[in-house]
mmCIF file of C-alpha atoms in Angstrom:
data_model
loop_
_atom_site.group_PDB
_atom_site.id
_atom_site.type_symbol
_atom_site.label_atom_id
_atom_site.label_comp_id
_atom_site.label_asym_id
_atom_site.label_seq_id
_atom_site.Cartn_x
_atom_site.Cartn_y
_atom_site.Cartn_z
ATOM 1 C CA MET A 31 87.598 82.461 90.267
ATOM 2 C CA ASP A 32 89.036 79.310 88.684
ATOM 3 C CA ASP A 33 91.362 81.477 86.585
ATOM 4 C CA LEU A 34 92.720 83.092 89.729
ATOM 5 C CA ILE A 35 93.356 79.718 91.366
ATOM 6 C CA GLU A 36 95.226 78.592 88.258
ATOM 7 C CA ASP A 37 97.147 81.886 88.092
ATOM 8 C CA LEU A 38 98.248 81.532 91.714
ATOM 9 C CA ALA A 39 99.280 77.896 91.190
ATOM 10 C CA ASN A 40 101.400 78.821 88.152
ATOM 11 C CA ALA A 41 102.621 82.228 89.284
ATOM 12 C CA ARG A 42 106.119 83.409 88.396
ATOM 13 C CA TRP A 43 106.943 85.632 91.344
ATOM 14 C CA ARG A 44 109.577 88.374 91.010
ATOM 15 C CA LYS A 45 111.261 89.907 94.018
ATOM 16 C CA SER A 46 111.289 93.675 94.177
ATOM 17 C CA SER A 47 114.648 95.299 93.547
ATOM 18 C CA PHE A 48 113.896 97.372 96.650
ATOM 19 C CA SER A 49 113.740 94.284 98.873
ATOM 20 C CA GLY A 50 116.453 94.025 101.476
ATOM 21 C CA HIS A 51 119.457 91.841 100.664
ATOM 22 C CA ASP A 52 119.500 90.568 104.238
ATOM 23 C CA GLY A 53 116.133 88.805 103.893
ATOM 24 C CA SER A 54 114.062 91.697 105.171
ATOM 25 C CA ASN A 55 111.369 93.645 103.334
ATOM 26 C CA CYS A 56 110.868 90.915 100.733
ATOM 27 C CA VAL A 57 108.054 91.880 98.400
ATOM 28 C CA GLU A 58 107.258 89.750 95.357
ATOM 29 C CA VAL A 59 104.959 90.524 92.429
ATOM 30 C CA ALA A 60 103.372 88.274 89.793
ATOM 31 C CA ARG A 61 101.339 89.070 86.672
ATOM 32 C CA PHE A 62 98.079 87.202 86.209
ATOM 33 C CA SER A 63 95.505 86.896 83.463
ATOM 34 C CA GLY A 64 93.155 89.777 82.819
ATOM 35 C CA GLY A 65 95.734 92.380 83.806
ATOM 36 C CA ARG A 66 95.617 91.372 87.468
ATOM 37 C CA HIS A 67 98.698 91.419 89.677
ATOM 38 C CA GLY A 68 99.537 89.649 92.889
ATOM 39 C CA VAL A 69 101.725 90.942 95.703
ATOM 40 C CA ARG A 70 103.065 88.783 98.523
ATOM 41 C CA ASP A 71 105.566 88.705 101.356
ATOM 42 C CA SER A 72 108.200 86.091 100.501
ATOM 43 C CA LYS A 73 109.021 85.653 104.197
ATOM 44 C CA ASP A 74 105.450 84.468 104.911
ATOM 45 C CA LEU A 75 104.382 82.225 102.024
ATOM 46 C CA GLY A 76 101.591 80.721 104.111
ATOM 47 C CA ARG A 77 99.817 84.051 103.950
ATOM 48 C CA GLU A 78 97.574 84.748 100.977
ATOM 49 C CA ALA A 79 98.742 87.046 98.203
ATOM 50 C CA LEU A 80 96.986 90.338 97.637
ATOM 51 C CA VAL A 81 95.495 90.273 94.119
ATOM 52 C CA VAL A 82 94.301 93.464 92.431
ATOM 53 C CA GLY A 83 92.776 94.315 89.085
ATOM 54 C CA PRO A 84 94.399 96.443 86.375
ATOM 55 C CA THR A 85 92.844 99.715 87.558
ATOM 56 C CA GLU A 86 93.961 99.210 91.153
ATOM 57 C CA TRP A 87 97.432 98.177 89.967
ATOM 58 C CA ALA A 88 97.768 101.345 87.871
ATOM 59 C CA VAL A 89 96.716 103.496 90.844
ATOM 60 C CA PHE A 90 99.232 101.679 93.072
ATOM 61 C CA LEU A 91 102.079 102.186 90.581
ATOM 62 C CA ASN A 92 101.231 105.872 90.153
ATOM 63 C CA GLN A 93 101.288 106.348 93.935
ATOM 64 C CA VAL A 94 104.631 104.531 94.270
ATOM 65 C CA LYS A 95 106.168 106.578 91.463
ATOM 66 C CA ALA A 96 104.937 109.801 93.088
ATOM 67 C CA GLN A 97 106.889 109.042 96.294
#
């Protein structure tokens, strides 16, 4: 758990290229230790990020690519 707290504190968030240029639909992703990834809404930084493990991230990416 301490690793996750440190990862979140030092996260380098990247905005999705699919995010709207007008400030809407702003999704950001960060890579964390252990193959975990975080996803957050850049318009609501007070809200916690969703953090998933490497298996869940791979499933998510496969589903996105299949769309």
